[in-house]
PDB file of C-alpha atoms in Angstrom:
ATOM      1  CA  UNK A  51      27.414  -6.973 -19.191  1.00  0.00           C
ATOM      2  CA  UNK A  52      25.430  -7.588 -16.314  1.00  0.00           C
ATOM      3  CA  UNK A  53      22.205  -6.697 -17.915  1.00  0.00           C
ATOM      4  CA  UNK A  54      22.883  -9.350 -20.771  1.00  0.00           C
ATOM      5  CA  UNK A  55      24.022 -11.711 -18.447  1.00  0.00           C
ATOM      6  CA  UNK A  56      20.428 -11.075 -16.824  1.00  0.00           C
ATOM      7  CA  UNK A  57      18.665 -11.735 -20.076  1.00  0.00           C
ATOM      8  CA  UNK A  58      20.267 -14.712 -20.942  1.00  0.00           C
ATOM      9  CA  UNK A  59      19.859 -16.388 -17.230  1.00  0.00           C
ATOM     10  CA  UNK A  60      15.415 -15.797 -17.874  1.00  0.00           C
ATOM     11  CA  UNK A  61      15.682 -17.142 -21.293  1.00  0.00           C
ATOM     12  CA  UNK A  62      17.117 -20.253 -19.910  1.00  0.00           C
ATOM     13  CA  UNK A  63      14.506 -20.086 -16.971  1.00  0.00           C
ATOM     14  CA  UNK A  64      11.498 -19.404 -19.226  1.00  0.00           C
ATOM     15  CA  UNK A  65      13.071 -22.297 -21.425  1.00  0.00           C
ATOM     16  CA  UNK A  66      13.123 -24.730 -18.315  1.00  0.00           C
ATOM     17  CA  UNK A  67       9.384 -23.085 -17.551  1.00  0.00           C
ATOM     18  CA  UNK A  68       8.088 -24.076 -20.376  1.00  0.00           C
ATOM     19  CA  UNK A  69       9.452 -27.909 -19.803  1.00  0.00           C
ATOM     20  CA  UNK A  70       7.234 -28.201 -16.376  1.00  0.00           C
ATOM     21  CA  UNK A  71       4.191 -26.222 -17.007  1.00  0.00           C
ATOM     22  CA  UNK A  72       1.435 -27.378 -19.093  1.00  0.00           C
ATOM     23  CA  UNK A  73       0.242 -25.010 -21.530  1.00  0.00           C
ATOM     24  CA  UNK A  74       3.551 -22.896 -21.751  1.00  0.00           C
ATOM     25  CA  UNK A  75       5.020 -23.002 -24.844  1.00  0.00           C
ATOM     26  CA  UNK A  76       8.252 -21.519 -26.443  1.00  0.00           C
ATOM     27  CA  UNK A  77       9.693 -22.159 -29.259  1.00  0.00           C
ATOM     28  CA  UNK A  78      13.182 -22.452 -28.517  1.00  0.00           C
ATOM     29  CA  UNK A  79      16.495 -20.831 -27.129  1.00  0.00           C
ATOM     30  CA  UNK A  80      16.252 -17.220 -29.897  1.00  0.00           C
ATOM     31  CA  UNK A  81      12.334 -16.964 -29.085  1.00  0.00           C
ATOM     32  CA  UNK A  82      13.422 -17.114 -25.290  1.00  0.00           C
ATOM     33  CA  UNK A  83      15.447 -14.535 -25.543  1.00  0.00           C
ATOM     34  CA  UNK A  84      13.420 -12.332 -27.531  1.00  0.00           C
ATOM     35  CA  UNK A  85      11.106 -12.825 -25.034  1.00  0.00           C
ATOM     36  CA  UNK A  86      13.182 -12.098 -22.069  1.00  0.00           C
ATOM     37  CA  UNK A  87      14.102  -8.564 -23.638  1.00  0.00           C
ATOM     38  CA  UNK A  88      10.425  -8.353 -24.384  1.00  0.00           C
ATOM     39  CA  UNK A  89       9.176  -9.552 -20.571  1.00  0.00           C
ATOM     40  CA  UNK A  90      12.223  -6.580 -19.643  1.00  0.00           C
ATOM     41  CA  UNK A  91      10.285  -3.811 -21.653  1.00  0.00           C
ATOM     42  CA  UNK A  92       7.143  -4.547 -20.547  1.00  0.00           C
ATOM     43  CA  UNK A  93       7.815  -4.923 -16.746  1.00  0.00           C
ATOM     44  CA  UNK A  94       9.904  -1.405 -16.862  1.00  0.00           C
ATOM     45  CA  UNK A  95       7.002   0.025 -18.809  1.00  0.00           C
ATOM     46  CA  UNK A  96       3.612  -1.422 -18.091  1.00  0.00           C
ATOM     47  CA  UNK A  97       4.289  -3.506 -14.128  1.00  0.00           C
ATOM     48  CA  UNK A  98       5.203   0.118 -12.496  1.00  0.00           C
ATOM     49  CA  UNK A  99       1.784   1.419 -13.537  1.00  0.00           C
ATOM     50  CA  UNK A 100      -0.088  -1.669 -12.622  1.00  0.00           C
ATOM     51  CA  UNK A 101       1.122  -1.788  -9.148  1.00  0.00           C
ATOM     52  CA  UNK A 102       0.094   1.553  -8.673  1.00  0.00           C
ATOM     53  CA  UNK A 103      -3.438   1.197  -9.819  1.00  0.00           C
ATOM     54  CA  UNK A 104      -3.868  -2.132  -7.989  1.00  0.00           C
ATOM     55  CA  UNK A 105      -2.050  -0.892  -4.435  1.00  0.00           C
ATOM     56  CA  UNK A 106      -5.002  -1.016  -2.420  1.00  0.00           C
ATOM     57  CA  UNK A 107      -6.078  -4.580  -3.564  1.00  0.00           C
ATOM     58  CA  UNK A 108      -2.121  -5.572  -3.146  1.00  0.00           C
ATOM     59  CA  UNK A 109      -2.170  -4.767   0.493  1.00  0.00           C
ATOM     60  CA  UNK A 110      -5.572  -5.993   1.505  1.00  0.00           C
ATOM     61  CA  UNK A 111      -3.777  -9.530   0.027  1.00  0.00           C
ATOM     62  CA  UNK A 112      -0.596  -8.916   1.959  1.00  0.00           C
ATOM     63  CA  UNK A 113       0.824  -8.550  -1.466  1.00  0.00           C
ATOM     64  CA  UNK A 114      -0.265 -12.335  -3.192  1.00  0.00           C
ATOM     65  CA  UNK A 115      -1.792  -9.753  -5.398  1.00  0.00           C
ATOM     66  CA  UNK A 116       1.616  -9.027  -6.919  1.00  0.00           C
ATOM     67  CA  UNK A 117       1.635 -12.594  -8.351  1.00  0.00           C
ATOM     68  CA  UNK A 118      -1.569 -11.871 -10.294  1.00  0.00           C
ATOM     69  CA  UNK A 119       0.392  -9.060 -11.585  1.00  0.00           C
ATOM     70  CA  UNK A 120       3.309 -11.373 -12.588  1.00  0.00           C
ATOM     71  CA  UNK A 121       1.373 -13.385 -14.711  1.00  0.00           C
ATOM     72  CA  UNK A 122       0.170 -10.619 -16.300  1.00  0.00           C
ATOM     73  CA  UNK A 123       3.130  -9.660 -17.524  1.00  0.00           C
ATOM     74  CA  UNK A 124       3.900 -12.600 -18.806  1.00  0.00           C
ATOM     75  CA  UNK A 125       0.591 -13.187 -20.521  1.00  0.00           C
ATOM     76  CA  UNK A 126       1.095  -9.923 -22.473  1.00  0.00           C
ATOM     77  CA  UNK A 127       4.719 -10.678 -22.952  1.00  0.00           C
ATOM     78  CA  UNK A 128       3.181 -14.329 -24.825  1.00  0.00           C
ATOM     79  CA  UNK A 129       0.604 -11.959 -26.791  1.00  0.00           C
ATOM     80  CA  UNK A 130       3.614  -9.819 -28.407  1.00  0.00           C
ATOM     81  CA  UNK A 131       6.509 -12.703 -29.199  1.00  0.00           C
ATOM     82  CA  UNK A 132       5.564 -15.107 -31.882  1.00  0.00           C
ATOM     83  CA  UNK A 133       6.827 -18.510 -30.956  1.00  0.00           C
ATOM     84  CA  UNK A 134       5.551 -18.036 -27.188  1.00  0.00           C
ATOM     85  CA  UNK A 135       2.484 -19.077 -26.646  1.00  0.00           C
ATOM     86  CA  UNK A 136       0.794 -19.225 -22.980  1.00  0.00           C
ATOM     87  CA  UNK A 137      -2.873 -20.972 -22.964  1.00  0.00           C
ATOM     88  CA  UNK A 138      -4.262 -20.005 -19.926  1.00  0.00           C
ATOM     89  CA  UNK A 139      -3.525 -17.238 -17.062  1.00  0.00           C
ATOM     90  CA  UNK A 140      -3.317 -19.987 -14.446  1.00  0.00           C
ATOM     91  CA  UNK A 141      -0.386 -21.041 -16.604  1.00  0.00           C
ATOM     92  CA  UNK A 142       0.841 -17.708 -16.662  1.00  0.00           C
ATOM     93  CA  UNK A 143       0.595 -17.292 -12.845  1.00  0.00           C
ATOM     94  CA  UNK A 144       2.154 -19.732 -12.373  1.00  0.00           C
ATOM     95  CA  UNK A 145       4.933 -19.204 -14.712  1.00  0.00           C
ATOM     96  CA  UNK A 146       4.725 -15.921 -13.235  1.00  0.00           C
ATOM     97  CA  UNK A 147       5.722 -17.488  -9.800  1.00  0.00           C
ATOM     98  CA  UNK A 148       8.340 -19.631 -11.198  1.00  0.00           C
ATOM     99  CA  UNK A 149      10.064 -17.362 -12.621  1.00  0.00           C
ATOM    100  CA  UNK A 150      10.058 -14.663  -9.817  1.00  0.00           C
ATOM    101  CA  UNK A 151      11.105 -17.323  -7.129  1.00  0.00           C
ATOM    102  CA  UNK A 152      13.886 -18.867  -9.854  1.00  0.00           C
ATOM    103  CA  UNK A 153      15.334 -14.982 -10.064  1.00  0.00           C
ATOM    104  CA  UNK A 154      15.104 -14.614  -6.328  1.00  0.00           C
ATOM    105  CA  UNK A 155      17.646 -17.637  -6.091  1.00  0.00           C
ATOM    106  CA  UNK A 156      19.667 -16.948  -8.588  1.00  0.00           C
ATOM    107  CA  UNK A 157      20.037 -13.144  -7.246  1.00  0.00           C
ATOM    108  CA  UNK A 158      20.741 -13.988  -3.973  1.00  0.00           C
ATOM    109  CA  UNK A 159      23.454 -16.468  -5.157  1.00  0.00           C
ATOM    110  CA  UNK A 160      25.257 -14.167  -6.883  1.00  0.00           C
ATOM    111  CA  UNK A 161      24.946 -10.933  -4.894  1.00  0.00           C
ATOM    112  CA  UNK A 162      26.688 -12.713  -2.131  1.00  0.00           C
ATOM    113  CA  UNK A 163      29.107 -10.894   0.146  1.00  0.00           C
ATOM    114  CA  UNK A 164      32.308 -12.833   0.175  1.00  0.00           C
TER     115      UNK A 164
END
């Protein structure tokens, strides 16, 4: 339940994304979530291996690096859902950023202690 709960709140976010940045495009609420599920997959898969290889560069930038990475994901993530398009990486990074700092907030709001 949680983990669908999860997927629905970053379809909504990469729906209200798309609505600020220029040159981030989604198709709608079912192409969202596709690519939630999809932006899931690739950060279990593909993000773990990435911030492995790139450690060294991710410390020397006190990890900012890890943003760079971010977008990444998301840029691949737009390469494998049809109906989300992203046309640059600086859109993606900054997608990237959004979406990471959106999650943070919405985490920390409800994995309060009561």
């Amino acid at each position: 339940m949680r983990l669908l709960l999860h997927l629905v709140i970053t379809a909504v976010l990469l729906l209200a994304i798309g609505q600020f940045i220029q040159g981030f495009h989604i198709g709608g609420f079912g192409t969202a979530l596709v690519a939630a599920l999809v932006l899931g997959i690739v950060n279990f898969l593909v993000r773990p291996i990435l911030v492995v290889l790139t450690f060294p560069i991710t410390v020397v930038t006190l990890g900012l690096f890890l943003i760079v990475i971010n977008g990444l994901m998301l840029y691949l993530t737009s390469g494998l859902v049809r109906g989300f398009r992203i046309d640059s990486f600086g859109a993606a990074m900054l997608g990237g950023l959004l979406l990471g700092l959106f999650n943070l907030v919405i985490s920390a709001l409800t994995h309060r202690k009561a």
